[in-house]
mmCIF file of C-alpha atoms in Angstrom:
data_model
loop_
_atom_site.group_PDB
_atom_site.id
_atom_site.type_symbol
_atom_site.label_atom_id
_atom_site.label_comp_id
_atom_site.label_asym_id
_atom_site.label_seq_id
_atom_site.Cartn_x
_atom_site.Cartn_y
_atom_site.Cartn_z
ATOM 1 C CA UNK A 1 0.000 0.000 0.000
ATOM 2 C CA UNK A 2 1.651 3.533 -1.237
ATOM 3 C CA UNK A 3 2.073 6.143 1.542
ATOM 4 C CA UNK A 4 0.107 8.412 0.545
ATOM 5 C CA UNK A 5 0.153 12.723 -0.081
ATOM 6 C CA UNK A 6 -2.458 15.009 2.000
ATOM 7 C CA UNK A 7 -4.609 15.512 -0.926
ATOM 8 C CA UNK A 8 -5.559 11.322 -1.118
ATOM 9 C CA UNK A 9 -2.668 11.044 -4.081
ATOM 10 C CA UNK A 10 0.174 8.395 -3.782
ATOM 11 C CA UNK A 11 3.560 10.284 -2.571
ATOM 12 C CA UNK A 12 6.747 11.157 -5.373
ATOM 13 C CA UNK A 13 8.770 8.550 -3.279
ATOM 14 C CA UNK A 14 5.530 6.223 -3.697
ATOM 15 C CA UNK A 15 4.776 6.873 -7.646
ATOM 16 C CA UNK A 16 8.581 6.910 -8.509
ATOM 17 C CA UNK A 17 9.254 3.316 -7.068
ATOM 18 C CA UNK A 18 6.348 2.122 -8.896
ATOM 19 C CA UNK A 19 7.798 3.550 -12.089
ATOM 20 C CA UNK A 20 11.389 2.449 -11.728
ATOM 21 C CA UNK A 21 10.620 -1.384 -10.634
ATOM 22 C CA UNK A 22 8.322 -1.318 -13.755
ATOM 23 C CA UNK A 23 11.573 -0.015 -16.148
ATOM 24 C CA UNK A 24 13.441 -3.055 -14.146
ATOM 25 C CA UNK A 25 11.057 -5.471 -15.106
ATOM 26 C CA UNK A 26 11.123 -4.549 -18.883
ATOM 27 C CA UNK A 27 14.688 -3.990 -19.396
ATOM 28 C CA UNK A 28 15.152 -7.099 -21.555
ATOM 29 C CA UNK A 29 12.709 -4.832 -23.509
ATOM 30 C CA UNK A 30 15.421 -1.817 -24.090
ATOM 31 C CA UNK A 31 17.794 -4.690 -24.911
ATOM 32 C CA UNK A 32 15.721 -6.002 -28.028
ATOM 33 C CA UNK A 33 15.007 -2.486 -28.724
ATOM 34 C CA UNK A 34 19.040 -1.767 -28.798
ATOM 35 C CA UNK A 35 19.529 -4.550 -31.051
ATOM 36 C CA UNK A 36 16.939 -4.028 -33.483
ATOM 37 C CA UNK A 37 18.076 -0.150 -33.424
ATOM 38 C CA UNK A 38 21.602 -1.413 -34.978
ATOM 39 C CA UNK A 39 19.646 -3.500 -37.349
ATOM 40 C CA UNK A 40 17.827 -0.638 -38.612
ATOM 41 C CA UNK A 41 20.803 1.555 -38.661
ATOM 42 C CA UNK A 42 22.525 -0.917 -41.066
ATOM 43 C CA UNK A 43 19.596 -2.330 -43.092
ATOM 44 C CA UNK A 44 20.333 -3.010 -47.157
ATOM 45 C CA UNK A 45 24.479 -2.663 -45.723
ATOM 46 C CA UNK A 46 26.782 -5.008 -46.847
ATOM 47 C CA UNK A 47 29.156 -4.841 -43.578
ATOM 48 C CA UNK A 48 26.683 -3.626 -41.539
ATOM 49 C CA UNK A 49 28.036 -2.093 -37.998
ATOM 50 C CA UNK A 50 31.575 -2.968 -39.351
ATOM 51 C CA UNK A 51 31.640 -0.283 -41.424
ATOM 52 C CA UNK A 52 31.833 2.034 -38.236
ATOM 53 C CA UNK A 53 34.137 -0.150 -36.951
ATOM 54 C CA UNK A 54 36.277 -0.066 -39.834
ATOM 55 C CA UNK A 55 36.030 3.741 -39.743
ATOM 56 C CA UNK A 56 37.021 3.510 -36.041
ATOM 57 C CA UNK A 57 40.329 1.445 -36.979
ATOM 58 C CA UNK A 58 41.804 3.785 -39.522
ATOM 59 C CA UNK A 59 41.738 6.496 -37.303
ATOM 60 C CA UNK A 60 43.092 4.801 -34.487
ATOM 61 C CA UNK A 61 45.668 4.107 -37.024
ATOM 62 C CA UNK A 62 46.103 7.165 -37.846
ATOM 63 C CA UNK A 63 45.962 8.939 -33.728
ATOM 64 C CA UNK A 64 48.632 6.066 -33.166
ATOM 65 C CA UNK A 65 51.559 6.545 -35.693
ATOM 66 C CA UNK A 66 51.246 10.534 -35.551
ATOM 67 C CA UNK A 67 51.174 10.795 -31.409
ATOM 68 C CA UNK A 68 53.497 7.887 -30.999
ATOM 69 C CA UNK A 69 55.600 9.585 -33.569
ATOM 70 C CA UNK A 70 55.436 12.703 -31.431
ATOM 71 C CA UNK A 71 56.155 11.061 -27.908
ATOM 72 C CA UNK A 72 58.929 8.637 -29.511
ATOM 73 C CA UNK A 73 57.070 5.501 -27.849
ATOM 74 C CA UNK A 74 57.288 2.136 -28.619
ATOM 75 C CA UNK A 75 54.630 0.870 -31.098
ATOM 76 C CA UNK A 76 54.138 -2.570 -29.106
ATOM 77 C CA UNK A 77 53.842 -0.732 -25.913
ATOM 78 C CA UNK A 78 52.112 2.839 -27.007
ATOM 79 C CA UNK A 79 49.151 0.852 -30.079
ATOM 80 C CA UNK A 80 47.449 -1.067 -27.608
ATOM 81 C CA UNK A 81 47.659 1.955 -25.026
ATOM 82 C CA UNK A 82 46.453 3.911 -27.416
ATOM 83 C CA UNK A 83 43.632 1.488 -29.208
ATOM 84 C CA UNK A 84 41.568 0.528 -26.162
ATOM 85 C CA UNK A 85 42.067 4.185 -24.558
ATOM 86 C CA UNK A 86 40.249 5.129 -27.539
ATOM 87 C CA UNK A 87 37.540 2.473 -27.870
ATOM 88 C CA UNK A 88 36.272 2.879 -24.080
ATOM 89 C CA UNK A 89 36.694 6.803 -24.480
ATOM 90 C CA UNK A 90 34.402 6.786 -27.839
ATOM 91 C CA UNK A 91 32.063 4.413 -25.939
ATOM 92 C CA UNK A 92 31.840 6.358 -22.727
ATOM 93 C CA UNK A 93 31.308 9.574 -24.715
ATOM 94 C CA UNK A 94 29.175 9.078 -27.405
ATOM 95 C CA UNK A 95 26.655 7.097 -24.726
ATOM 96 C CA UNK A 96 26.755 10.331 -22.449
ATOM 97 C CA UNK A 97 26.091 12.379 -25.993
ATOM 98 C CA UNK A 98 23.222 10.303 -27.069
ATOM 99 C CA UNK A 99 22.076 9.950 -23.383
ATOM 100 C CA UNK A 100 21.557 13.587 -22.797
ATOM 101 C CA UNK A 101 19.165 13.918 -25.907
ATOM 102 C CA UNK A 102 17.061 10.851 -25.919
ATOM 103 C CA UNK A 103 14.176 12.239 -23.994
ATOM 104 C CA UNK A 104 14.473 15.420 -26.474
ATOM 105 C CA UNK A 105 14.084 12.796 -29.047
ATOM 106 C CA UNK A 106 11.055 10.383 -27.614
ATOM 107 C CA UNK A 107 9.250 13.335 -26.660
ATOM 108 C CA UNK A 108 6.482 12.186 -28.833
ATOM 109 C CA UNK A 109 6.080 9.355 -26.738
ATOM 110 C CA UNK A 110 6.290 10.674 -23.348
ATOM 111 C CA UNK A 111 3.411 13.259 -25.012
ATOM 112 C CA UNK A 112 1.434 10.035 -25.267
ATOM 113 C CA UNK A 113 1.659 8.800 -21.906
ATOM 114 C CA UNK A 114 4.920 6.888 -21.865
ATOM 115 C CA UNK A 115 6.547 6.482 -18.355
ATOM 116 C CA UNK A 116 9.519 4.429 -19.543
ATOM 117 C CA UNK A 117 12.107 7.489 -18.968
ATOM 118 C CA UNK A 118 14.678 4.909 -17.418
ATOM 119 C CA UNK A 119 14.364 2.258 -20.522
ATOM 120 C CA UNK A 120 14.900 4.828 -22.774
ATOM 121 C CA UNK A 121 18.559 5.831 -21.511
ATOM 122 C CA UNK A 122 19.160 2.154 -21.040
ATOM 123 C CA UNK A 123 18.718 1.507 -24.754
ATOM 124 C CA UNK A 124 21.199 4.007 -25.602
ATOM 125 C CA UNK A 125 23.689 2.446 -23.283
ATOM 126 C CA UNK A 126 23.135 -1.315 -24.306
ATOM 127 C CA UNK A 127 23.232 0.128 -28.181
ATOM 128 C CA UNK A 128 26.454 1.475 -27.960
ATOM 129 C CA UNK A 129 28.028 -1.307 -25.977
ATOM 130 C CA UNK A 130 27.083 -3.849 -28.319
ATOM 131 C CA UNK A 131 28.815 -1.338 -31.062
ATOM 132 C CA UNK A 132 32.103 -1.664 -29.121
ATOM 133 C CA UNK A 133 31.554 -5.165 -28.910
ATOM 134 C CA UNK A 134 32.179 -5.012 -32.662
ATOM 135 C CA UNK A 135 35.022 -2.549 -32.261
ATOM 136 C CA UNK A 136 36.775 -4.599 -29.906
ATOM 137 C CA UNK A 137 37.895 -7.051 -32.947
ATOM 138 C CA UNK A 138 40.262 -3.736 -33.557
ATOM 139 C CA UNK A 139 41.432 -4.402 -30.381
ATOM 140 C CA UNK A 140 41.903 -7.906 -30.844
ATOM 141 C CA UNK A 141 43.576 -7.648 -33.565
ATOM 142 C CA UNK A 142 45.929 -5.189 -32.378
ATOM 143 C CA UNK A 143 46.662 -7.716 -29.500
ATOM 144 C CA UNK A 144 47.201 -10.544 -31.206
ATOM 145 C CA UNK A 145 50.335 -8.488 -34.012
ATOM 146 C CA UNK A 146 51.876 -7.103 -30.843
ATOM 147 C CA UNK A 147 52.197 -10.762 -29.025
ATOM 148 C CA UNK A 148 50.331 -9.462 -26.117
ATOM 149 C CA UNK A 149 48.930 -12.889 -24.663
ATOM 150 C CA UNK A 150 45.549 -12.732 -22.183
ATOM 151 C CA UNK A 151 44.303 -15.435 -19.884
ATOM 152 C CA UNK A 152 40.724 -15.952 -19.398
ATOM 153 C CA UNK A 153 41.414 -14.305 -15.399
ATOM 154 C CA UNK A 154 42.301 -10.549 -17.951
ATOM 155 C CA UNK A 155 39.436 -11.454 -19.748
ATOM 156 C CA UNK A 156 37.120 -12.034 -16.874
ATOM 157 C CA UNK A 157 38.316 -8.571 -15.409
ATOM 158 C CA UNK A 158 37.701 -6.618 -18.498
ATOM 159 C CA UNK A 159 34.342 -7.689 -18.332
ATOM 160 C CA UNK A 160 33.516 -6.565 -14.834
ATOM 161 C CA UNK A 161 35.051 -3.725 -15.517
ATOM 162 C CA UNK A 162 32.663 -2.846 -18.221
ATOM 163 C CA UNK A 163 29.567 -4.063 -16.423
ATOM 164 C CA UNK A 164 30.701 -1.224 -14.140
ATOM 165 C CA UNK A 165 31.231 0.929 -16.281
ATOM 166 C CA UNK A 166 28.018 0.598 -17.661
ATOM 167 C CA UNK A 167 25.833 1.237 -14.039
ATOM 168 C CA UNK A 168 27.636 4.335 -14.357
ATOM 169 C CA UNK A 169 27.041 5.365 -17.762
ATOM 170 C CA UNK A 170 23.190 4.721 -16.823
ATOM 171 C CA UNK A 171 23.383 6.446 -13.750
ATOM 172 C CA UNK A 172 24.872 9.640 -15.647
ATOM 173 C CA UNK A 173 22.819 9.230 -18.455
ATOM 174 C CA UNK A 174 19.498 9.636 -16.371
ATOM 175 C CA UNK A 175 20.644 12.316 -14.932
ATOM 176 C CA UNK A 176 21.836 14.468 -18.164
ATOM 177 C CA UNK A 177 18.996 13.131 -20.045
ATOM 178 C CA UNK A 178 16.099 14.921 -17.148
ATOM 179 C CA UNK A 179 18.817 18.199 -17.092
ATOM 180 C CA UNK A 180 19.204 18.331 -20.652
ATOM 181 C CA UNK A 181 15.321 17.898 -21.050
ATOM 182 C CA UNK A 182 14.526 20.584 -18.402
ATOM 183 C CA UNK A 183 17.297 23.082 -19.690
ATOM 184 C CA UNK A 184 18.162 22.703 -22.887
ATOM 185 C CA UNK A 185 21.315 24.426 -23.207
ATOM 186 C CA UNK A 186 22.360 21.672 -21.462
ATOM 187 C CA UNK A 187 22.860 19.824 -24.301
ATOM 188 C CA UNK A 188 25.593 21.822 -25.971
ATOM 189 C CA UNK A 189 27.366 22.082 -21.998
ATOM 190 C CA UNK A 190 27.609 18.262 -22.042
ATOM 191 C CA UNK A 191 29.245 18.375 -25.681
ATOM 192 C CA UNK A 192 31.650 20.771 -24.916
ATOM 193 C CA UNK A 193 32.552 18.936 -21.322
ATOM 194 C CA UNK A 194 33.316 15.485 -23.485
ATOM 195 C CA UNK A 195 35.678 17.147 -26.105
ATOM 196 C CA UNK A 196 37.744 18.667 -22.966
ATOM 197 C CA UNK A 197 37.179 15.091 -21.140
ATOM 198 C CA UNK A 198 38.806 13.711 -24.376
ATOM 199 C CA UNK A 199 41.912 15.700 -23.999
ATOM 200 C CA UNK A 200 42.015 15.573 -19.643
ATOM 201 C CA UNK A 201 42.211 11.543 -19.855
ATOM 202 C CA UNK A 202 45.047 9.644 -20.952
ATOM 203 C CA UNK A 203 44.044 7.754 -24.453
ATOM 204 C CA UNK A 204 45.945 9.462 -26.436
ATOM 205 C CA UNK A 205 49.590 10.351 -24.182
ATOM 206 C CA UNK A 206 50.036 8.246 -20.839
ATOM 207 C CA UNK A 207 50.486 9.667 -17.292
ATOM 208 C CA UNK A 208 53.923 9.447 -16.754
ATOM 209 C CA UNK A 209 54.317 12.339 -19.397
ATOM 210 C CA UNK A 210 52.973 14.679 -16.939
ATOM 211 C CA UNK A 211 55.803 14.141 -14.016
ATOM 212 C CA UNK A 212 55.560 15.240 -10.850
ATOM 213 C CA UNK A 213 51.890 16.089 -11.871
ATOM 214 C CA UNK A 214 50.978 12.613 -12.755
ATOM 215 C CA UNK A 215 48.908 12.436 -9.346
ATOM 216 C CA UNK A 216 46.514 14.987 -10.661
ATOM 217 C CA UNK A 217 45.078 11.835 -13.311
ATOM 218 C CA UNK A 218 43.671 10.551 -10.261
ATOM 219 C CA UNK A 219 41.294 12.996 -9.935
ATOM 220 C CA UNK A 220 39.122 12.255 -13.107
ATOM 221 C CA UNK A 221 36.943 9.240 -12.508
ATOM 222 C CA UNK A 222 36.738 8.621 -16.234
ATOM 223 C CA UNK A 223 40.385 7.601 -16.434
ATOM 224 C CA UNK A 224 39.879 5.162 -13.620
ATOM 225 C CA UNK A 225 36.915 3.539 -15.563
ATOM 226 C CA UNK A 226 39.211 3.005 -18.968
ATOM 227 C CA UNK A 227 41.623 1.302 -16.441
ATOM 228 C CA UNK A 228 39.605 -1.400 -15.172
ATOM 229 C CA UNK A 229 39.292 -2.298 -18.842
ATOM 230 C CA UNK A 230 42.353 -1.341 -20.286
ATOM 231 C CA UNK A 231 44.914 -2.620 -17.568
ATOM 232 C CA UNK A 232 43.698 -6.357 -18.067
ATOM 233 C CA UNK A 233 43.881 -6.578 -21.097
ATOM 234 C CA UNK A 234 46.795 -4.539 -22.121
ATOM 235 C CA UNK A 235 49.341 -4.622 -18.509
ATOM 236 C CA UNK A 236 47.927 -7.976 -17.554
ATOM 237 C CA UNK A 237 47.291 -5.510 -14.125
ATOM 238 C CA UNK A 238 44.074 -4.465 -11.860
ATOM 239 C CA UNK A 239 44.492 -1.483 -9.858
ATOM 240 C CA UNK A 240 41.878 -1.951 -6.943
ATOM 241 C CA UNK A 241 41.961 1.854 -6.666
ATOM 242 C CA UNK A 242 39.768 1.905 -10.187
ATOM 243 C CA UNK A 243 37.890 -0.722 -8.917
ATOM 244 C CA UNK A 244 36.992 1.393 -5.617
ATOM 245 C CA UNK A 245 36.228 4.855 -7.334
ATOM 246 C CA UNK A 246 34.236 3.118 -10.027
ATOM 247 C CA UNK A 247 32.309 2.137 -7.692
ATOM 248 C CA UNK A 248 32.158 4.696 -5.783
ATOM 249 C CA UNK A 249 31.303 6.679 -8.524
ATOM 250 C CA UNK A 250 28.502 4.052 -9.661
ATOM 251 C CA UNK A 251 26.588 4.331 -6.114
ATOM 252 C CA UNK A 252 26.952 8.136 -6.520
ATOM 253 C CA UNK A 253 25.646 8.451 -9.770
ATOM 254 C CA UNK A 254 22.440 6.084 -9.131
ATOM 255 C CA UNK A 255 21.585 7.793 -6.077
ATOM 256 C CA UNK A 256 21.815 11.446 -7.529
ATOM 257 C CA UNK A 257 19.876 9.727 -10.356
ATOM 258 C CA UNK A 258 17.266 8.518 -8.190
ATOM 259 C CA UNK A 259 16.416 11.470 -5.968
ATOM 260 C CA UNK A 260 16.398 13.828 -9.161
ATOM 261 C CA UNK A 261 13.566 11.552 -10.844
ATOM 262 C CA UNK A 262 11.818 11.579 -7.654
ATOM 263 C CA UNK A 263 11.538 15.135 -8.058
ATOM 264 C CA UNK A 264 10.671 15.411 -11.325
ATOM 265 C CA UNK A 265 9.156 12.241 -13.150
ATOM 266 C CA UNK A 266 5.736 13.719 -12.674
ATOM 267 C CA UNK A 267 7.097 17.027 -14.226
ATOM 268 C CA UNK A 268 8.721 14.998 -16.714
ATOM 269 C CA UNK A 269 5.745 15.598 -19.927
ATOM 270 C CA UNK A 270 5.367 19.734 -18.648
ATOM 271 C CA UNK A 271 9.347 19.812 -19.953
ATOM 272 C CA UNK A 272 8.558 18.695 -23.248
#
């Protein structure tokens, strides 16, 4: 039984828990809907998503010879760096992008009654992560010329990592998507904040270049989240320090998240 308002109407805490454990239920749902998006996307194509992910390799090509080039780094050492930097980056950025305009863009639904605010952002996140899926054979590749051997243990990390990865992206995502739909010069902020975050995190140059200001890496949560990926596979390493602040960072996001769609999922279709 909902606790209920003065005025005889179930509470925000009340209403909001009902419409979040529904989302839960039908997140299979946003999966299908993810992977009949790429379908879609790539209907008639003859490579389909690969030609994204072919895209994706020449410029990583291209990002690798000219920085490693300028930092004098070993290619065997400074590629896969630079590859998977680059992957988890693009992922991370372009589902925070997509994230912060996808009630913008199902307006027409929400118009119609739709309550499924939290399945929408999830189907941006599981679309782009099954797009890296298909740019991690870039990575793969890149592994396998450069002799870099992984167990099934680096393997097993990577993928934790990402799972955590992916709370947070969710978590953010909720929240930019209600800002960007309440103000929406928001949505040009968040653009602008992921070309800088593209230049603050080490993808494309490594921390040690930065000296006695290496420590100040630490500070951007983003870099910690490539690491849990990124050190398994390419250091055969975990830092439990990534591990902590991802999570950390995951339990933050998800409870801003939560208390800013108790406060405004009923305000939600007055934004529109």
């Amino acid at each position: 039984m909902f606790i209920t308002a003065p005025n005889n109407q179930p509470s925000l805490f009340a209403t909001a828990h009902k419409e979040i454990l529904e989302s839960l239920r039908r997140l299979p749902v946003a999966w299908m809907l993810a992977v009949l998006s790429i379908k879609h996307r790539y209907e008639r194509s003859l490579l389909g998503p690969f030609w994204s992910t072919l895209t994706q390799a020449v410029y990583i090509i291209v990002i690798a010879f000219i920085f490693g080039t300028i930092f004098r780094s070993e290619a065997n050492d400074f590629v896969p760096f630079v590859t998977c930097g680059l992957l988890i980056l693009g992922w991370i950025s372009v589902s925070l992008q997509e994230s912060s305009g996808i009630l913008i863009e199902k307006s027409y639904k929400i118009q119609e009654g739709d309550r499924w605010i939290f399945g929408h952002v999830c189907e941006v996140i599981f679309r782009n992560t099954l797009i890296l899926a298909h740019h991690l054979i870039i990575l793969a590749i890149v592994l396998i010329y450069y002799q870099n051997p992984i167990s099934l243990l680096d393997i097993s990390l990577a993928l934790l990592g990402s799972t955590l990865i992916v709370v947070n992206l969710i978590g953010v995502g909720m929240v930019l998507a209600l800002l960007s739909l309440r103000f929406r010069d928001f949505g040009p902020l968040v653009s602008g904040i992921l070309k800088i975050l593209f230049i603050v995190t080490p993808v494309m140059w490594k921390p040690e270049l930065l000296g006695a200001r290496k420590h100040l890496v630490d500070w951007n949560p983003v870099s910690h989240w490539i690491n849990l990926i990124r050190d398994p596979l390419v250091y055969y390493s975990f830092r439990i320090d990534s591990l902590l602040i991802t999570l950390a960072s995951g339990v933050l996001g998800v409870l801003v998240d939560y208390l800013i769609y108790v406060y405004s999922h009923r305000r939600v279709s007055l934004w529109l």
